[in-house]
XYZ file of C-alpha atoms in Angstrom:
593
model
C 45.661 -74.476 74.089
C 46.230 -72.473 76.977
C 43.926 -72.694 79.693
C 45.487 -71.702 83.189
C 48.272 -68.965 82.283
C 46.281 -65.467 81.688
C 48.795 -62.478 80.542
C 47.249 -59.236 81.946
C 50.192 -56.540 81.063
C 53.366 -56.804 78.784
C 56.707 -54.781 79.315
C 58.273 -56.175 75.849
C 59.024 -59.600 76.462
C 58.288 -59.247 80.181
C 54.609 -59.963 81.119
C 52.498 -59.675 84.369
C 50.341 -62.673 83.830
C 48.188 -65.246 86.081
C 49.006 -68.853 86.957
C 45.114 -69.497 87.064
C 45.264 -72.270 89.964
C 42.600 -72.691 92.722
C 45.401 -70.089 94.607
C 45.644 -67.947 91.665
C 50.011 -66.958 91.582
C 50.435 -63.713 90.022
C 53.898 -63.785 88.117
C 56.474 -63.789 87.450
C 57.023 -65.655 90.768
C 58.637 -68.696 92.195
C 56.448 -71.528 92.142
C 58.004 -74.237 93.836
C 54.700 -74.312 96.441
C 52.688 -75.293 93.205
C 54.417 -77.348 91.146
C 53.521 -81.327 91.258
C 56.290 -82.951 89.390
C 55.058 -86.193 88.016
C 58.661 -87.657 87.569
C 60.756 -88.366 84.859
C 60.436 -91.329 82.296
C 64.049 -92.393 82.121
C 63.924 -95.403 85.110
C 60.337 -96.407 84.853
C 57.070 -96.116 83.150
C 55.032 -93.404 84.774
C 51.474 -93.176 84.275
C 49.863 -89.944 83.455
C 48.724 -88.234 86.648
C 45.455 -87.321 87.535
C 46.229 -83.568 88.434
C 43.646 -80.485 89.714
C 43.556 -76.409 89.452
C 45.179 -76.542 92.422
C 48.921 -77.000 91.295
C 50.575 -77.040 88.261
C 51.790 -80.526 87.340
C 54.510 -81.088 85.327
C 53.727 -84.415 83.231
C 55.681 -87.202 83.432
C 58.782 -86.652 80.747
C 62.571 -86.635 79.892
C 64.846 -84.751 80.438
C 67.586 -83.641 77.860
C 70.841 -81.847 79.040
C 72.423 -79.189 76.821
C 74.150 -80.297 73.925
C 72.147 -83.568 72.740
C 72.061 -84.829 69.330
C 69.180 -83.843 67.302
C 68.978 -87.704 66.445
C 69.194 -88.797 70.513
C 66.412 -85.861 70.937
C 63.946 -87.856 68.253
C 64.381 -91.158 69.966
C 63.971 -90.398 73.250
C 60.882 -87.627 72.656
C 57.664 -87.409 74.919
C 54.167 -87.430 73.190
C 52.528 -85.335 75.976
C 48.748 -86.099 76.457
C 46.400 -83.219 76.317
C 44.885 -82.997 79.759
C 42.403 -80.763 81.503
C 44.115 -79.355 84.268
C 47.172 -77.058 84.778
C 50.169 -78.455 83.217
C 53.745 -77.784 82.572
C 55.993 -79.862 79.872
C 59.907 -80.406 79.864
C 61.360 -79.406 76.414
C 64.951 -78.840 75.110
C 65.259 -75.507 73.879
C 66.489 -76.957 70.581
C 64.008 -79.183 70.057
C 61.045 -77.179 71.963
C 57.554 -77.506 70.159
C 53.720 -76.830 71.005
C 52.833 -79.409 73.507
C 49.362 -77.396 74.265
C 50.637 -77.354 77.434
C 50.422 -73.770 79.794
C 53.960 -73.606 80.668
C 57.727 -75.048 79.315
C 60.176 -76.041 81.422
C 63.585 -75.855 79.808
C 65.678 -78.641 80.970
C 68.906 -77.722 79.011
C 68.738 -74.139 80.935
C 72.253 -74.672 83.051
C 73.733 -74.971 78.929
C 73.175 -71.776 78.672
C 73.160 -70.189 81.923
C 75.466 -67.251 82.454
C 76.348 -67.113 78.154
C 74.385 -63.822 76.896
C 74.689 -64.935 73.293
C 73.211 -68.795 74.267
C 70.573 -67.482 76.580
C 68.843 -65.152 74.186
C 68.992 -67.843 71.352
C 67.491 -70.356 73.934
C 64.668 -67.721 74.736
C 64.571 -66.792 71.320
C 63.830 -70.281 70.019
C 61.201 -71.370 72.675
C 59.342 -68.385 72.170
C 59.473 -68.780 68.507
C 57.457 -72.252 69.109
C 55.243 -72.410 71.701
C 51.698 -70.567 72.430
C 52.280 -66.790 72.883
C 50.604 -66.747 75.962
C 52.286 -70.106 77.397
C 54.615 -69.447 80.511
C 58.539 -69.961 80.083
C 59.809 -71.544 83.050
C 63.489 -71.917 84.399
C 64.329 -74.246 87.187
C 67.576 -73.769 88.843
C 68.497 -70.732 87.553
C 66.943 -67.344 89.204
C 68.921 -65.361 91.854
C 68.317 -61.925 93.382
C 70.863 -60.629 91.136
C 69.777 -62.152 87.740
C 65.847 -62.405 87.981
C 65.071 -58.920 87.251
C 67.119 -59.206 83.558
C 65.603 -63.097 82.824
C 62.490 -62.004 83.483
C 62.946 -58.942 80.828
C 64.343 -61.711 78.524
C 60.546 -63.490 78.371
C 60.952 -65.931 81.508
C 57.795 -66.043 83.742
C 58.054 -68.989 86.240
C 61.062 -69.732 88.766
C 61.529 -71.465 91.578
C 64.120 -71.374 94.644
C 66.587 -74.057 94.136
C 69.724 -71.743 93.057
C 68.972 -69.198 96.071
C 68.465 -72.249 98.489
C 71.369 -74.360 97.427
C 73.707 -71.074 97.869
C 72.187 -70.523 101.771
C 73.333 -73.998 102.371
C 76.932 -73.699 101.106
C 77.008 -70.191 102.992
C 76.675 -68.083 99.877
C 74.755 -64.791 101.360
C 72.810 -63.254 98.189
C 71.656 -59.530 97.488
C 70.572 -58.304 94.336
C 74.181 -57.169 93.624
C 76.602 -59.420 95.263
C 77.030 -62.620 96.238
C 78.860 -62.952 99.248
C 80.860 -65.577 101.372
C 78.706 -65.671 104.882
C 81.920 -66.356 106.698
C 83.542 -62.506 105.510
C 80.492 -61.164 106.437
C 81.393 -58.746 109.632
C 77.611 -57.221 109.726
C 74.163 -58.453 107.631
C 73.198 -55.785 104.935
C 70.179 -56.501 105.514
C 66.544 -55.953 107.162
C 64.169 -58.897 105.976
C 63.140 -61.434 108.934
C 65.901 -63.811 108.775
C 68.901 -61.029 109.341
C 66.828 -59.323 112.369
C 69.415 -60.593 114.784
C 72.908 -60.547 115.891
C 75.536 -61.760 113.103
C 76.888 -64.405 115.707
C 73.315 -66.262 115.768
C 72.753 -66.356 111.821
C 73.409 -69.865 110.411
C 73.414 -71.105 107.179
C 69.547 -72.308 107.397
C 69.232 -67.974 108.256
C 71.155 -67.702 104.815
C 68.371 -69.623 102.587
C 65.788 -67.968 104.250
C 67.505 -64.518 103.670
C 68.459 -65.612 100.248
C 64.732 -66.810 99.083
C 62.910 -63.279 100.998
C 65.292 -61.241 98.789
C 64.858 -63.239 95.627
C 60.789 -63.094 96.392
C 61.394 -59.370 97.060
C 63.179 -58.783 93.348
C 60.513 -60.692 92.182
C 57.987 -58.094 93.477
C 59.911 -55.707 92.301
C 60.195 -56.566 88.784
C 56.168 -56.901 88.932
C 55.739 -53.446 89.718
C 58.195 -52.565 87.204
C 56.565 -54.497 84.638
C 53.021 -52.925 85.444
C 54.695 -49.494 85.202
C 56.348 -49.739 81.869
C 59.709 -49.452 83.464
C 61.360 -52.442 83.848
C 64.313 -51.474 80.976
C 65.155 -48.939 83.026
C 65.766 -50.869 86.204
C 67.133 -53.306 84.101
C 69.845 -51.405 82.673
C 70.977 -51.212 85.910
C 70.867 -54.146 87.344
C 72.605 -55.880 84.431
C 75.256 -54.622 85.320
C 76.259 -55.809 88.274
C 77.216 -58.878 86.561
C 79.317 -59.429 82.892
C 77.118 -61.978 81.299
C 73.410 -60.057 82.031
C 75.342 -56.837 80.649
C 76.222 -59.454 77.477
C 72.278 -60.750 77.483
C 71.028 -57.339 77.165
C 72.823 -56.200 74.253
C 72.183 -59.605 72.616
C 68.497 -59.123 73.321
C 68.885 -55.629 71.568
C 70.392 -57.015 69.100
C 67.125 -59.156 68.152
C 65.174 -56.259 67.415
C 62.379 -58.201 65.775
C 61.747 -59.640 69.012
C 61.386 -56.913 71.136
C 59.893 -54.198 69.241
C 56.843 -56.550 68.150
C 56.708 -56.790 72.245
C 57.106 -53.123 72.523
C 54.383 -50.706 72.988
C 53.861 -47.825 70.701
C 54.011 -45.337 73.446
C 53.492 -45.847 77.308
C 52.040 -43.746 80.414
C 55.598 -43.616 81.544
C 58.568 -41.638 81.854
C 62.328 -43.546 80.764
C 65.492 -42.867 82.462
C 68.463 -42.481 79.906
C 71.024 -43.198 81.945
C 73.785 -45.492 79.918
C 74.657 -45.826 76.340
C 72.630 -49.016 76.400
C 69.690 -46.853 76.403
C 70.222 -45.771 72.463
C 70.074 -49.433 71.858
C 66.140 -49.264 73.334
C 63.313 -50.238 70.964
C 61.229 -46.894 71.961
C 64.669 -44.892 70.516
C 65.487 -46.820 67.578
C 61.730 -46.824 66.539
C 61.428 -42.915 67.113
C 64.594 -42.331 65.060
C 63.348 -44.650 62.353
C 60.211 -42.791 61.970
C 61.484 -39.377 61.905
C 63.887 -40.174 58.933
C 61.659 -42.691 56.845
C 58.192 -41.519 57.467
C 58.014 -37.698 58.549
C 57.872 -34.947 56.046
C 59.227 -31.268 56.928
C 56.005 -29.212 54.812
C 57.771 -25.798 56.218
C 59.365 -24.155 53.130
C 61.756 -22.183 55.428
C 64.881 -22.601 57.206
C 66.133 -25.466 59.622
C 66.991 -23.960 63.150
C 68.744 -26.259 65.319
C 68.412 -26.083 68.998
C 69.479 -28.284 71.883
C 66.890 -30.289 74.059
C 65.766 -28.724 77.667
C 65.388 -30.715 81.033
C 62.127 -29.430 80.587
C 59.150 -32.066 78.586
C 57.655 -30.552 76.167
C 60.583 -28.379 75.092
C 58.565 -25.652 74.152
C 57.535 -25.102 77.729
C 60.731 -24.789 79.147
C 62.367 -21.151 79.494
C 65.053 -21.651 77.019
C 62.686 -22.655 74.304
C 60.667 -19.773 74.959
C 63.809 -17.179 74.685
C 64.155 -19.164 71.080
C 60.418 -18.746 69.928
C 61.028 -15.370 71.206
C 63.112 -14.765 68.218
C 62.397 -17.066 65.785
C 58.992 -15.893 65.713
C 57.661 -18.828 63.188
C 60.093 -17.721 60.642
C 61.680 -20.824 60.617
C 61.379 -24.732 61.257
C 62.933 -25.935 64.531
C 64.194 -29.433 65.304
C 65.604 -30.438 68.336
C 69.271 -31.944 68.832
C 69.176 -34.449 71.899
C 70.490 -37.757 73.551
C 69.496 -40.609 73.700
C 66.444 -39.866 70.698
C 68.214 -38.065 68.038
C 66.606 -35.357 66.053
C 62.522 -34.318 67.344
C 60.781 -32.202 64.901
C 58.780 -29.246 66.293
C 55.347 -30.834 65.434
C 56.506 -34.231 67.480
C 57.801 -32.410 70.559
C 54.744 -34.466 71.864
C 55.151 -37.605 70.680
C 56.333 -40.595 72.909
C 58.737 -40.665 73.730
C 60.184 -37.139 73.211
C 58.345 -35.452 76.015
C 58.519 -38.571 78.386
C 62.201 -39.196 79.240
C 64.930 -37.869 81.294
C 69.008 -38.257 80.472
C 71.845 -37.114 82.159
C 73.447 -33.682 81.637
C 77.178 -33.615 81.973
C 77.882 -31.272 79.111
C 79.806 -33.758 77.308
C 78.659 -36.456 74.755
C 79.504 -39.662 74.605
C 81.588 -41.109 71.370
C 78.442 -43.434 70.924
C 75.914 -41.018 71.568
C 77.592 -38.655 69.161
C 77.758 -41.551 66.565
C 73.940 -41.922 67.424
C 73.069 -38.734 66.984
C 74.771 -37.538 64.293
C 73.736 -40.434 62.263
C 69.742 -39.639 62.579
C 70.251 -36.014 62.014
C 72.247 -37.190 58.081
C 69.472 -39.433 57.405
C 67.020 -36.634 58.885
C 68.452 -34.154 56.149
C 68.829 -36.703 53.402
C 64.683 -36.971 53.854
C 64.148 -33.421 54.053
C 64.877 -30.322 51.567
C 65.793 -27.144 53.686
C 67.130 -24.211 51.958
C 69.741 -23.609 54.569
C 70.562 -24.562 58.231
C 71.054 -22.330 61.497
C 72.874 -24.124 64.042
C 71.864 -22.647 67.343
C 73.771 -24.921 69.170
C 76.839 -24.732 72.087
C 79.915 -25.633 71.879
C 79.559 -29.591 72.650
C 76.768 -30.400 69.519
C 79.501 -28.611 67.061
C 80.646 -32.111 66.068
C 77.453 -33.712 65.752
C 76.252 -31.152 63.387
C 79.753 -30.988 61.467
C 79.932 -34.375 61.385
C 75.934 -35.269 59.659
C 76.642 -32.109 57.244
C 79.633 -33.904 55.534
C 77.016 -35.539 53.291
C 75.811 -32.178 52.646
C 78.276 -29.938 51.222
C 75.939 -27.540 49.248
C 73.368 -26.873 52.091
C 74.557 -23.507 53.731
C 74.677 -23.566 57.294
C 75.479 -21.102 60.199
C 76.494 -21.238 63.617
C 74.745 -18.546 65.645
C 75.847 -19.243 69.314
C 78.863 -17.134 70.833
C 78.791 -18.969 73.922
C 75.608 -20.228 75.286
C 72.710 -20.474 73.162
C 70.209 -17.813 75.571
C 72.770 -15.160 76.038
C 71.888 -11.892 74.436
C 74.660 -11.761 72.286
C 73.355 -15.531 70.756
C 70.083 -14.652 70.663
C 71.217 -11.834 68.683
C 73.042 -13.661 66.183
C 70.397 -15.748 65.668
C 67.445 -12.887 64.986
C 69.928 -11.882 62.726
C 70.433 -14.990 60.648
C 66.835 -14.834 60.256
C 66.254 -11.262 59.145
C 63.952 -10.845 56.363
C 62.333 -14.483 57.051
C 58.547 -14.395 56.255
C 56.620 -16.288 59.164
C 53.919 -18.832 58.617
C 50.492 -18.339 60.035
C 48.243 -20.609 62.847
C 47.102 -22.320 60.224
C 49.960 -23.776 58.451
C 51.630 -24.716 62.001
C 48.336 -26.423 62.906
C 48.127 -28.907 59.947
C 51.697 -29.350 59.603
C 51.730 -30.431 62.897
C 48.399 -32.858 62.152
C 49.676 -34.189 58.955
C 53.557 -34.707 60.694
C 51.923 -36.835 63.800
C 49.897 -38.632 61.215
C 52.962 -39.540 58.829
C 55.067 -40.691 62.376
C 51.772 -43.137 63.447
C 50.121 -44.137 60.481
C 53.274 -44.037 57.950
C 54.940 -42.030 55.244
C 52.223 -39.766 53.377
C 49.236 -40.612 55.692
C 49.020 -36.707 56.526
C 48.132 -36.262 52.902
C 46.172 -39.467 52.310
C 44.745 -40.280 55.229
C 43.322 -37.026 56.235
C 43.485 -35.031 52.682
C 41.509 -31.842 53.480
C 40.483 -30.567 56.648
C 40.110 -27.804 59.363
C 41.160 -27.888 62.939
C 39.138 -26.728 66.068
C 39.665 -26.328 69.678
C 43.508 -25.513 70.995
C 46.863 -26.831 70.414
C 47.537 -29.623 71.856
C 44.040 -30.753 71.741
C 43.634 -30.093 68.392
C 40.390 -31.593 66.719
C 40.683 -32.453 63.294
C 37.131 -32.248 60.856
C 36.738 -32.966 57.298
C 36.974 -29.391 55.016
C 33.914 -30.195 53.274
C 30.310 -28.106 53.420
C 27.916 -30.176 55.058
C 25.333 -32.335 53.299
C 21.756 -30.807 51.695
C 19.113 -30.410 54.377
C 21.971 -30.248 57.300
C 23.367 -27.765 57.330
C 23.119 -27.089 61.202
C 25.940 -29.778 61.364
C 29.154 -29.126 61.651
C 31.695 -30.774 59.060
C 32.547 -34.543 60.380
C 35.360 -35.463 62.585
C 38.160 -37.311 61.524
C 40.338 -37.734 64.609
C 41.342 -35.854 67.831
C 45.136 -35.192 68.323
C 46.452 -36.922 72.285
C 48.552 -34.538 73.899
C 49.636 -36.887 76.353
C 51.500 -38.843 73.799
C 51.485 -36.989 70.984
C 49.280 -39.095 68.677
C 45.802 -38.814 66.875
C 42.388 -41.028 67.820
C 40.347 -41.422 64.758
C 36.631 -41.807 64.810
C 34.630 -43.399 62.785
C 34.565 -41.083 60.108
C 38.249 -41.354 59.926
C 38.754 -45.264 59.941
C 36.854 -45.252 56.888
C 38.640 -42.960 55.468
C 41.111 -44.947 56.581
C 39.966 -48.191 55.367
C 39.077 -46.711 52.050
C 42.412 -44.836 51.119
C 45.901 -45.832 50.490
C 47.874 -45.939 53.316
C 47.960 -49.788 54.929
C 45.649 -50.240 57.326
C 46.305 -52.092 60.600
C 43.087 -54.296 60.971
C 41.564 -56.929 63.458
C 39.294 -59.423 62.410
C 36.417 -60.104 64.803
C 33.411 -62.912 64.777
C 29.746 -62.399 64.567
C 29.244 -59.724 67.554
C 29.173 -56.168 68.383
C 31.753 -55.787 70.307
C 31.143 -52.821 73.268
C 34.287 -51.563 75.484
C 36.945 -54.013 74.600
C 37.214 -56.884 72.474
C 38.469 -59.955 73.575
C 41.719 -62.546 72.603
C 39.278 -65.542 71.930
C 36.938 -63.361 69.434
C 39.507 -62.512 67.338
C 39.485 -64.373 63.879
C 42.694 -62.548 62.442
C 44.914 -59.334 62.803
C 47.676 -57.571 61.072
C 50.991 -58.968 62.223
C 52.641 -55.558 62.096
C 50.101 -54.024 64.912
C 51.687 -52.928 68.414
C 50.333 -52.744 71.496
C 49.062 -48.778 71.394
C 48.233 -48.566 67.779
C 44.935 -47.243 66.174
C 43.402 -50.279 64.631
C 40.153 -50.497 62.526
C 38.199 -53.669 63.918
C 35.149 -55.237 61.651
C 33.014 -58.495 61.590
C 29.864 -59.194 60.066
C 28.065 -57.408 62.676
C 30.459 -54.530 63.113
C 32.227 -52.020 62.510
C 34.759 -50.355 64.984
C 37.987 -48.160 65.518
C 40.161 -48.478 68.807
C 43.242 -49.179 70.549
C 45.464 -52.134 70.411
C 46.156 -53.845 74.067
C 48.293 -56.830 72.409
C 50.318 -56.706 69.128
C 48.757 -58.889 66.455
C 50.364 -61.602 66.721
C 49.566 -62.412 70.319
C 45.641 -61.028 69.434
C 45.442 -64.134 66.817
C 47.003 -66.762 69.113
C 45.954 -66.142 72.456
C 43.507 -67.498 74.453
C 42.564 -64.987 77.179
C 43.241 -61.330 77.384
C 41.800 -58.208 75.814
C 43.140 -57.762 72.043
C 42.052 -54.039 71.750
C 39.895 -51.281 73.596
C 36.826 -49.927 71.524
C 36.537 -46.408 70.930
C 33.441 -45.863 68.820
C 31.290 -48.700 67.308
C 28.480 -49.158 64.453
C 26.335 -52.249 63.624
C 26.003 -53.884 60.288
């Protein structure tokens, strides 16, 4: 069990966690100060040491270097004992299991080192069996250029050794180089050890230089991690060499991994800047949703438009010119890279209002592969009577190319050369002439009943919520039960169901609707708790069980013998059932039993 390693935010497989020592080391961090090594087994006998909270000892083990034999690995195993004070164990990554310890050092790591496909089956495997909230650590592997991406791989704990063993050989490190000291005219640099003249810096300058900018990266990454953002950075950073490039698309490639990791939606904006971005969890979860689980309930048109700089697209000037015309005569869907296809009713919905991309006016072969791929499956889910492509030049193809599986669905080009000139606009009021347009009403519970299909899955706007009203404003739409209220209340308003988040585009359910939740058809995501009434949060250790398919962010009902609850998950459910510290899920609203 983990005692001493405390997780307190998650970036997918990057975490911000705790080494709980006297010193408490917030990671991920080098931790050579901290780490008591209590030798290896393979001269001598070693007994087992007595250890404190204020290091973290590694207990007294072997070794194995990449490539051993799975029957050399059985003979020479360690039984580790189970002792009371911060410990690390040495494991193979092939033959890693749950020592009970609160970190793993990997001693086949310089196997696999600098291989994309190796590393991320390495990380893959370890992860797969030890204690979600144990600590991963490398030794002899992090640099200023490579920390930031093994960090967003799962690895929490480093130490030095590579960064000081280049200073001495007169390797000079930054986070995108690594240069020979001795070609070095001037010092790119302003940490303590390169404030002076290039003549006077030495090689012992070097290691100090090398480990402040490697501790600096390290900070960096933190912050990153804290903010939501690290993928972005990351995408980056990998490439400044081939192999982190190669890890990262390996990594996507394991998209069970990462998306259990990933957060439903996040207080954060992403930067789209590469093709690697369509590759993201956040993207390829969006564009999974919107062709598998939304519904279109507009019987009218399609109008396609393209995506504004401006989040959310209806507030941006071109949008407006649209509406202008369209004049809720028709249902609008938004053509855009790196997310696909967004639905007018999810123009809120992370991450469609929360990211940024670059505008060059051309498209990418693989973002038009993207693309046009989620807008076929988008109109294989959907029946529209006909499509109005209000699109420029540059989306032609994408739209050509996702209606070759339609050839009966009519469809018309409106734009004569930019989609807000008069002469467009124009040709689009035209296309819609004679167009009834739908009321309030209709757009208000479409838009309910499409958010609640994206979160809660395919038909949960009908079955989840069945009848209701709305009340208050768009976007902070409040969503009550249509039925008369009971005999002898009628001062009472009609109960609430849920509240609709305009910040990311999602719905909070009260009580009222988690039993309707609980009671209806559509799979509910719940946590398990023991004999308390749980007030604010609820906590990893009183968890008895949880859904496996919950993600951090999602509405989850939570009961126990004394209670009955609806919140927010802060873990997904995996890590809520087998941690040991944390908080599995923030409380909303609450009832006793």
């Amino acid at each position: 069990m983990t005692e001493y390693f405390e997780v307190l935010s998650r970036d997918g497989a990057a975490r911000v966690a705790t080494l709980r020592l006297a010193d408490p080391v917030r990671t991920p961090a080098l931790v050579d100060d901290v780490v008591e090594d209590a030798g290896g087994l393979w001269p001598e006998h070693r007994d087992v040491p007595d250890g404190d909270d204020g290091a973290l000892t590694v207990l007294p083990h072997r070794g194995l270097p990449a490539g051993t034999a799975d029957e050399v690995a059985e003979s020479f195993a360690v039984s580790y004992p189970d002792v009371d004070y911060p410990s690390a164990v040495v494991v193979h990554s092939e033959h890693v299991q749950d020592c009970g310890a609160d970190a793993y050092v990997l001693s086949d790591v310089q196997g696999f080192l600098g291989h994309g496909r190796g590393f991320a089956e390495a990380i893959l495997a370890v992860k797969d069996a030890v204690p979600e909230d144990a600590a991963v650590y490398l030794s002899g592997a992090a640099t200023p250029r490579n920390v930031a991406v093994l960090a967003y791989a799962g690895v929490d704990l480093f130490d030095a050794d590579r960064a000081v063993a280049a200073g001495t050989q007169g390797r000079y490190l930054t986070t995108d180089e690594n240069h020979r000291l001795d070609e070095l005219d001037e010092l790119p640099c302003a940490c303590e050890a390169c404030r002076q003249p290039r003549d006077e810096f030495d090689r012992q300058d070097c290691v100090d230089h090398n480990v402040a900018v490697l501790e600096a990266e390290l900070a960096r990454v933190r912050k990153r991690i804290r903010d939501g953002r690290l993928r972005d950075y990351v995408e980056g950073q990998a490439r400044q060499d081939q192999w982190l490039t190669a890890l990262v698309r390996e990594l996507d490639q394991q998209y069970g991994y990462l998306e259990a990791r990933t957060p439903i939606y996040r207080n954060a904006h992403m930067d789209a800047t590469t093709e690697d971005t369509l590759n993201r969890v956040e993207i390829q979860r969006f564009a999974q949703r919107v062709t598998e689980r939304y519904e279109c309930r507009f019987d009218r048109p399609l109008v396609l438009v393209p995506c504004s700089a401006t989040k959310p697209y209806s507030d941006s000037q071109s949008h407006y010119q649209f509406h202008e015309v369209i004049q809720y005569r028709a249902h609008v869907a938004s053509i855009t890279s790196p997310i696909g296809v967004v639905p007018q009713e999810l123009e809120l919905t992370y991450p469609a209002q929360h990211y940024d991309t670059v505008v060059t006016g051309e498209w990418t072969a693989g973002e038009i592969e993207f693309v046009a791929e989620v807008l076929k499956r988008y109109l294989d889910a959907n029946d529209y009577p006909r499509v109005i492509a209000h699109v420029p030049a540059d989306y032609r193809e994408i739209v050509d190319r996702a209606l070759e599986a339609h050839p009966d669905l009519p469809v018309e080009f409106t734009v004569a050369d930019h989609p807000t000139t008069d002469e467009s606009l124009a040709n689009l009021g035209a296309a819609l002439e004679g167009e009834r347009a739908y009321r309030k009403r209709e757009r208000q519970h479409n838009t309910i009943r499409a958010i609640a299909d994206y979160q809660f899955g395919a038909g949960a706007g009908d079955d989840l919520l069945g009848e209701f009203k709305t009340t208050s404003r768009y976007p902070k739409l409040q969503v009550r039960a249509d039925e008369p209220p009971s005999a002898g209340d009628e001062q009472n308003a009609a109960p609430q169901l849920a509240t609709m988040v305009p910040n990311y585009g999602t719905l909070s359910l009260t009580l009222d609707g988690a039993h309707r939740w609980v009671e209806g058809d559509v799979p509910t995501k719940r946590v398990e708790i023991d004999e308390f009434v749980p007030h604010g949060s609820v906590l990893a250790p009183g968890v008895v069980d949880a859904d496996a398919d919950i993600r951090e962010g999602d509405e989850v009902v939570v009961s126990g013998p004394k209670a009955f609850a609806v919140g927010r998950a802060q873990m997904h459910g995996s890590a809520m059932v087998a941690a040991t510290r944390g908080e599995a899920c923030s409380i909303r609203h609450v009832e006793e039993r």
